[in-house]
CSV table of C-alpha atoms in Angstrom, one decimal:
chain,number,residue,atom,x,y,z
A,22,UNK,CA,0.0,0.0,0.0
A,23,UNK,CA,1.4,3.4,-1.0
A,24,UNK,CA,0.1,6.5,0.6
A,25,UNK,CA,1.1,9.6,-1.3
A,26,UNK,CA,0.7,12.7,0.9
A,27,UNK,CA,1.2,16.3,-0.2
A,28,UNK,CA,2.2,18.9,2.3
A,29,UNK,CA,0.5,22.2,1.5
A,30,UNK,CA,1.9,25.1,3.6
A,31,UNK,CA,0.5,28.5,4.4
A,32,UNK,CA,-3.2,27.7,4.5
A,33,UNK,CA,-5.1,30.5,6.2
A,34,UNK,CA,-2.8,33.3,5.1
A,35,UNK,CA,-3.3,34.3,1.5
A,36,UNK,CA,0.2,35.7,0.8
A,37,UNK,CA,1.8,32.4,2.0
A,38,UNK,CA,-0.7,30.3,0.0
A,39,UNK,CA,0.2,32.1,-3.2
A,40,UNK,CA,4.0,31.9,-2.5
A,41,UNK,CA,5.5,29.8,-5.2
A,42,UNK,CA,9.2,30.8,-4.6
A,43,UNK,CA,9.5,29.8,-1.0
A,44,UNK,CA,9.8,33.3,0.6
A,45,UNK,CA,7.6,32.1,3.5
A,46,UNK,CA,9.4,28.9,4.1
A,47,UNK,CA,11.7,30.7,6.6
A,48,UNK,CA,10.9,34.3,7.4
A,49,UNK,CA,12.3,37.3,9.3
A,50,UNK,CA,9.7,39.6,11.0
A,51,UNK,CA,7.3,41.0,8.3
A,52,UNK,CA,4.2,43.2,7.9
A,53,UNK,CA,1.2,40.9,8.0
A,54,UNK,CA,-0.9,43.1,5.7
A,55,UNK,CA,1.7,43.3,2.9
A,56,UNK,CA,4.0,40.4,3.5
A,57,UNK,CA,7.0,42.6,3.2
A,58,UNK,CA,10.0,42.3,5.6
A,59,UNK,CA,10.0,44.9,8.4
A,60,UNK,CA,13.7,45.5,7.9
A,61,UNK,CA,14.3,47.7,4.9
A,62,UNK,CA,16.5,46.2,2.3
A,63,UNK,CA,19.7,48.4,1.8
A,64,UNK,CA,21.3,49.1,-1.5
A,65,UNK,CA,24.5,47.4,-2.3
A,66,UNK,CA,23.8,44.7,0.2
A,67,UNK,CA,23.2,41.0,-0.6
A,68,UNK,CA,23.1,37.7,1.1
A,69,UNK,CA,26.1,35.4,0.9
A,70,UNK,CA,23.8,32.9,-0.9
A,71,UNK,CA,23.1,35.5,-3.6
A,72,UNK,CA,26.8,36.2,-4.0
A,73,UNK,CA,27.7,32.5,-4.3
A,74,UNK,CA,24.9,32.1,-6.9
A,75,UNK,CA,26.1,35.2,-8.9
A,76,UNK,CA,29.6,33.8,-8.9
A,77,UNK,CA,28.6,30.4,-10.1
A,78,UNK,CA,26.4,32.0,-12.9
A,79,UNK,CA,29.3,34.1,-14.1
A,80,UNK,CA,31.9,31.4,-13.7
A,81,UNK,CA,29.9,28.9,-15.7
A,82,UNK,CA,30.1,31.3,-18.7
A,83,UNK,CA,33.9,30.6,-19.0
A,84,UNK,CA,34.4,27.2,-17.3
A,85,UNK,CA,32.4,24.0,-17.4
A,86,UNK,CA,31.4,22.5,-14.1
A,87,UNK,CA,28.3,20.9,-12.4
A,88,UNK,CA,26.2,22.2,-9.5
A,89,UNK,CA,24.3,19.8,-7.3
A,90,UNK,CA,22.0,20.7,-4.5
A,91,UNK,CA,19.5,18.8,-2.3
A,92,UNK,CA,16.2,20.7,-2.6
A,93,UNK,CA,17.4,24.2,-1.8
A,94,UNK,CA,17.5,25.8,-5.3
A,95,UNK,CA,15.5,28.8,-4.3
A,96,UNK,CA,17.0,29.2,-0.8
A,97,UNK,CA,20.4,29.2,-2.4
A,98,UNK,CA,19.4,31.7,-5.1
A,99,UNK,CA,20.2,29.2,-7.9
A,100,UNK,CA,17.0,29.7,-10.0
A,101,UNK,CA,18.8,31.7,-12.7
A,102,UNK,CA,21.7,29.2,-12.9
A,103,UNK,CA,19.3,26.3,-13.1
A,104,UNK,CA,17.3,27.9,-15.9
A,105,UNK,CA,20.3,28.9,-18.1
A,106,UNK,CA,22.5,25.9,-17.4
A,107,UNK,CA,20.0,23.0,-17.3
A,108,UNK,CA,22.5,20.4,-18.4
A,109,UNK,CA,24.9,21.4,-15.6
A,110,UNK,CA,22.5,21.6,-12.7
A,111,UNK,CA,21.0,18.8,-10.6
A,112,UNK,CA,18.5,19.2,-7.8
A,113,UNK,CA,18.3,15.7,-6.3
A,114,UNK,CA,15.5,16.5,-3.7
A,115,UNK,CA,15.9,16.1,0.0
A,116,UNK,CA,18.8,13.6,-0.3
A,117,UNK,CA,22.1,15.0,0.9
A,118,UNK,CA,23.5,11.4,0.9
A,119,UNK,CA,22.7,10.9,-2.8
A,120,UNK,CA,23.9,14.4,-3.7
A,121,UNK,CA,27.3,13.6,-2.1
A,122,UNK,CA,27.7,10.3,-3.8
A,123,UNK,CA,26.7,11.8,-7.2
A,124,UNK,CA,29.3,14.5,-6.7
A,125,UNK,CA,31.9,11.8,-5.9
A,126,UNK,CA,31.0,10.1,-9.1
A,127,UNK,CA,31.5,13.2,-11.2
A,128,UNK,CA,34.7,14.1,-9.5
A,129,UNK,CA,36.1,10.6,-10.0
A,130,UNK,CA,35.4,11.1,-13.7
A,131,UNK,CA,37.6,14.3,-13.6
A,132,UNK,CA,34.6,16.6,-13.7
A,133,UNK,CA,34.6,19.8,-11.7
A,134,UNK,CA,31.6,19.8,-9.3
A,135,UNK,CA,30.2,22.2,-6.8
A,136,UNK,CA,28.0,20.6,-4.1
A,137,UNK,CA,25.8,23.1,-2.2
A,138,UNK,CA,23.9,22.2,1.0
A,139,UNK,CA,22.9,23.7,4.2
A,140,UNK,CA,25.4,23.2,7.0
A,141,UNK,CA,22.9,21.8,9.4
A,142,UNK,CA,22.0,19.0,7.0
A,143,UNK,CA,25.5,18.0,6.1
A,144,UNK,CA,25.5,15.4,8.9
A,145,UNK,CA,23.0,13.4,6.9
A,146,UNK,CA,25.8,12.8,4.5
A,147,UNK,CA,28.6,12.2,7.0
A,148,UNK,CA,29.5,8.7,5.9
A,149,UNK,CA,29.5,9.6,2.2
A,150,UNK,CA,31.6,12.8,2.7
A,151,UNK,CA,34.1,10.7,4.7
A,152,UNK,CA,34.4,7.6,2.6
A,153,UNK,CA,33.4,8.6,-0.9
A,154,UNK,CA,35.1,12.0,-1.0
A,155,UNK,CA,37.5,12.7,1.8
A,156,UNK,CA,39.2,9.3,2.1
A,157,UNK,CA,39.2,9.1,-1.7
A,158,UNK,CA,40.7,12.6,-1.8
A,159,UNK,CA,38.4,13.6,-4.6
A,160,UNK,CA,38.2,17.3,-5.6
A,161,UNK,CA,34.6,18.3,-4.7
A,162,UNK,CA,33.9,22.0,-3.9
A,163,UNK,CA,31.4,22.1,-1.1
A,164,UNK,CA,29.4,25.2,-0.3
A,165,UNK,CA,27.9,25.0,3.2
A,166,UNK,CA,25.2,27.6,3.4
A,167,UNK,CA,23.6,28.8,6.7
A,168,UNK,CA,26.9,28.1,8.6
A,169,UNK,CA,27.1,29.5,12.2
A,170,UNK,CA,24.2,30.6,14.3
A,171,UNK,CA,21.0,31.0,12.2
A,172,UNK,CA,18.4,32.7,14.4
A,173,UNK,CA,15.5,32.8,12.0
A,174,UNK,CA,15.7,29.2,10.9
A,175,UNK,CA,15.0,27.8,14.3
A,176,UNK,CA,16.8,25.3,16.6
A,177,UNK,CA,17.0,22.5,14.0
A,178,UNK,CA,18.9,24.6,11.5
A,179,UNK,CA,21.9,25.9,13.4
A,180,UNK,CA,25.1,25.5,11.4
A,181,UNK,CA,27.4,25.0,14.4
A,182,UNK,CA,28.3,21.3,14.0
A,183,UNK,CA,30.0,21.1,10.6
A,184,UNK,CA,33.6,22.0,11.6
A,185,UNK,CA,33.6,19.4,14.4
A,186,UNK,CA,32.2,16.8,12.0
A,187,UNK,CA,34.7,17.5,9.2
A,188,UNK,CA,37.9,18.2,11.2
A,189,UNK,CA,38.8,14.6,11.7
A,190,UNK,CA,38.4,13.7,8.0
A,191,UNK,CA,41.6,13.4,5.9
A,192,UNK,CA,42.6,15.7,3.0
A,193,UNK,CA,39.5,18.0,3.4
A,194,UNK,CA,40.0,21.8,3.7
A,195,UNK,CA,37.6,24.0,5.6
A,196,UNK,CA,37.3,27.8,4.8
A,197,UNK,CA,35.1,30.6,5.8
A,198,UNK,CA,34.9,34.0,4.0
A,199,UNK,CA,34.1,37.2,5.9
A,200,UNK,CA,32.9,39.4,3.0
A,201,UNK,CA,31.8,39.3,-0.6
A,202,UNK,CA,35.3,39.5,-2.1
A,203,UNK,CA,36.5,36.6,0.0
A,204,UNK,CA,33.6,34.5,-1.2
A,205,UNK,CA,34.7,35.0,-4.8
A,206,UNK,CA,38.4,34.6,-4.1
A,207,UNK,CA,37.8,31.3,-2.2
A,208,UNK,CA,35.5,29.7,-4.8
A,209,UNK,CA,38.0,30.8,-7.5
A,210,UNK,CA,40.8,29.2,-5.5
A,211,UNK,CA,38.8,26.0,-5.0
A,212,UNK,CA,37.9,25.6,-8.7
A,213,UNK,CA,41.2,26.7,-10.2
A,214,UNK,CA,43.9,25.7,-7.7
A,215,UNK,CA,42.7,23.2,-5.2
A,216,UNK,CA,43.2,19.5,-5.8
A,217,UNK,CA,41.6,18.2,-2.6
A,218,UNK,CA,38.0,18.4,-1.3
A,219,UNK,CA,37.3,21.8,0.1
A,220,UNK,CA,34.4,23.2,2.1
A,221,UNK,CA,33.5,26.9,1.9
A,222,UNK,CA,31.1,27.8,4.7
A,223,UNK,CA,29.1,31.0,4.7
A,224,UNK,CA,26.2,32.3,6.9
A,225,UNK,CA,22.6,33.2,6.4
A,226,UNK,CA,23.5,36.9,6.5
A,227,UNK,CA,23.8,40.0,4.3
A,228,UNK,CA,27.1,41.8,3.5
A,229,UNK,CA,28.2,44.8,1.4
A,230,UNK,CA,28.0,43.9,-2.2
A,231,UNK,CA,28.1,45.8,-5.5
A,232,UNK,CA,28.2,43.3,-8.3
A,233,UNK,CA,29.7,45.9,-10.6
A,234,UNK,CA,32.7,46.5,-8.3
A,235,UNK,CA,33.6,42.9,-7.7
A,236,UNK,CA,36.5,41.2,-9.5
A,237,UNK,CA,35.0,37.8,-10.2
A,238,UNK,CA,38.3,36.5,-11.6
A,239,UNK,CA,40.4,37.2,-8.5
A,240,UNK,CA,41.9,34.1,-6.9
A,241,UNK,CA,42.6,34.1,-3.2
A,242,UNK,CA,44.7,31.9,-0.9
A,243,UNK,CA,44.2,30.0,2.4
A,244,UNK,CA,46.7,32.1,4.3
A,245,UNK,CA,45.6,33.9,7.5
A,246,UNK,CA,45.6,37.7,7.5
A,247,UNK,CA,46.2,40.3,10.3
A,248,UNK,CA,43.3,42.8,9.9
A,249,UNK,CA,44.0,44.9,13.0
A,250,UNK,CA,47.2,45.4,15.0
A,251,UNK,CA,47.5,45.8,18.8
A,252,UNK,CA,49.7,45.0,21.8
A,253,UNK,CA,47.6,43.6,24.6
A,254,UNK,CA,46.1,40.3,23.2
A,255,UNK,CA,45.5,38.4,20.0
A,256,UNK,CA,42.0,37.5,18.8
A,257,UNK,CA,41.6,34.8,16.1
A,258,UNK,CA,38.3,34.5,14.3
A,259,UNK,CA,36.8,33.9,10.9
A,260,UNK,CA,33.7,34.3,8.8
A,261,UNK,CA,30.9,36.8,9.4
A,262,UNK,CA,31.5,37.0,13.2
A,263,UNK,CA,35.0,38.4,12.4
A,264,UNK,CA,33.2,41.6,11.3
A,265,UNK,CA,31.3,41.8,14.6
A,266,UNK,CA,34.6,41.4,16.5
A,267,UNK,CA,36.2,44.1,14.4
A,268,UNK,CA,33.3,46.5,15.2
A,269,UNK,CA,33.7,45.9,19.0
A,270,UNK,CA,37.5,46.5,18.7
A,271,UNK,CA,37.0,49.8,16.8
A,272,UNK,CA,34.1,51.1,18.9
A,273,UNK,CA,36.0,50.5,22.1
A,274,UNK,CA,39.5,51.4,20.8
A,275,UNK,CA,40.9,48.1,22.0
A,276,UNK,CA,44.6,47.6,21.8
A,277,UNK,CA,44.5,44.0,20.4
A,278,UNK,CA,45.5,42.2,17.2
A,279,UNK,CA,42.8,40.6,15.1
A,280,UNK,CA,43.6,37.7,12.8
A,281,UNK,CA,41.4,36.5,10.0
A,282,UNK,CA,41.7,32.7,10.1
A,283,UNK,CA,40.4,32.3,6.6
A,284,UNK,CA,41.2,28.6,6.5
A,285,UNK,CA,40.2,26.6,9.6
A,286,UNK,CA,41.7,23.3,8.4
A,287,UNK,CA,44.5,23.1,7.8
A,288,UNK,CA,45.6,26.0,10.0
A,289,UNK,CA,48.2,28.4,8.8
A,290,UNK,CA,51.2,27.1,10.7
A,291,UNK,CA,53.5,30.0,9.7
A,292,UNK,CA,51.0,32.6,11.1
A,293,UNK,CA,50.3,30.5,14.2
A,294,UNK,CA,54.0,30.3,15.0
A,295,UNK,CA,54.3,34.1,14.7
A,296,UNK,CA,51.2,34.6,16.9
A,297,UNK,CA,52.6,32.4,19.7
A,298,UNK,CA,56.1,34.0,19.5
A,299,UNK,CA,54.5,37.3,20.5
A,300,UNK,CA,53.7,35.7,23.9
A,301,UNK,CA,50.4,37.4,24.3
A,302,UNK,CA,47.0,36.0,25.6
A,303,UNK,CA,45.0,34.4,22.7
A,304,UNK,CA,41.2,34.5,22.3
A,305,UNK,CA,39.5,32.4,19.7
A,306,UNK,CA,36.0,33.4,18.7
A,307,UNK,CA,33.8,31.2,16.5
A,308,UNK,CA,30.2,30.3,16.2
A,309,UNK,CA,30.4,26.5,16.7
A,310,UNK,CA,30.2,23.8,19.3
A,311,UNK,CA,33.3,23.8,21.3
A,312,UNK,CA,34.9,20.6,20.2
A,313,UNK,CA,37.2,19.8,17.3
A,314,UNK,CA,37.1,23.3,16.0
A,315,UNK,CA,39.7,26.0,15.5
A,316,UNK,CA,40.0,26.6,19.3
A,317,UNK,CA,41.0,22.9,19.7
A,318,UNK,CA,43.6,23.1,16.9
A,319,UNK,CA,45.2,26.2,18.5
A,320,UNK,CA,45.3,24.4,21.9
A,321,UNK,CA,47.0,21.4,20.2
A,322,UNK,CA,49.6,23.6,18.6
A,323,UNK,CA,50.3,25.2,22.0
A,324,UNK,CA,50.9,21.8,23.7
A,325,UNK,CA,52.9,20.3,20.9
A,326,UNK,CA,55.3,23.3,20.8
A,327,UNK,CA,55.5,24.0,24.6
A,328,UNK,CA,54.1,27.5,24.6
A,329,UNK,CA,52.7,28.9,27.8
A,330,UNK,CA,50.3,31.7,27.2
A,331,UNK,CA,46.6,31.6,28.1
A,332,UNK,CA,44.0,30.7,25.5
A,333,UNK,CA,40.3,31.3,25.8
């Protein structure tokens, strides 16, 4: 006996009933009469998802690759890509496991492939990421959307477990951009330079973005960068929260050094050595569960090299 059930959302609220795009699937506060968000959309600002989608659309014009996603085409702003590059786009439905194995198959055939999924759902594909991609050392470019704390999406969707999940896997790289340009630079690096599996994690957040001012061909690196100099302590952070930390430093005129740890795995050993040689207290700030993440790696480095400063 097969029972085929259709879930129809939004009944009782006309604007939600008529929503065919998915705007009401996960919403911020909005005006009930109009359905419009209460927060005014600023000019030259876009979500990280939109920036990634714009990049893939432009990159596909000059380089062949495949994009796979498990039922989040609209949420990841991929509608235009899917429409123009039908032969290069696969939405496999709510099946992160299948999406991962499919990406592994393409990569093993020497095809470039970008696999986008929400951070919180990546654990569904843990075994496949480990055995079919990481242990096999296949070049798959992962985009982990909704990484970090994701308030509006509810308790089931917090992207705070992925780094712990991935950190013990061989070969795999884990990166986190903190602005629009870093998004472009990391994806270019991943597609043009990287030979191993690489995860680029980005938040459900908006950032400054003017599509006409971005160099979509710029290739970045995985090196850590000092973005603020000070003498009292060293803060290491990455991703969108790096910008919040920078704001606190600036507003309070704090005499601290801030390091952008663009690549969480592997860590930048050269920069880490320089940081410890300064013999200052170290603070690691990240939006994750406190196990197997960058903080753990910094502690390991301290113990292995017999440094003595405090780390929080």
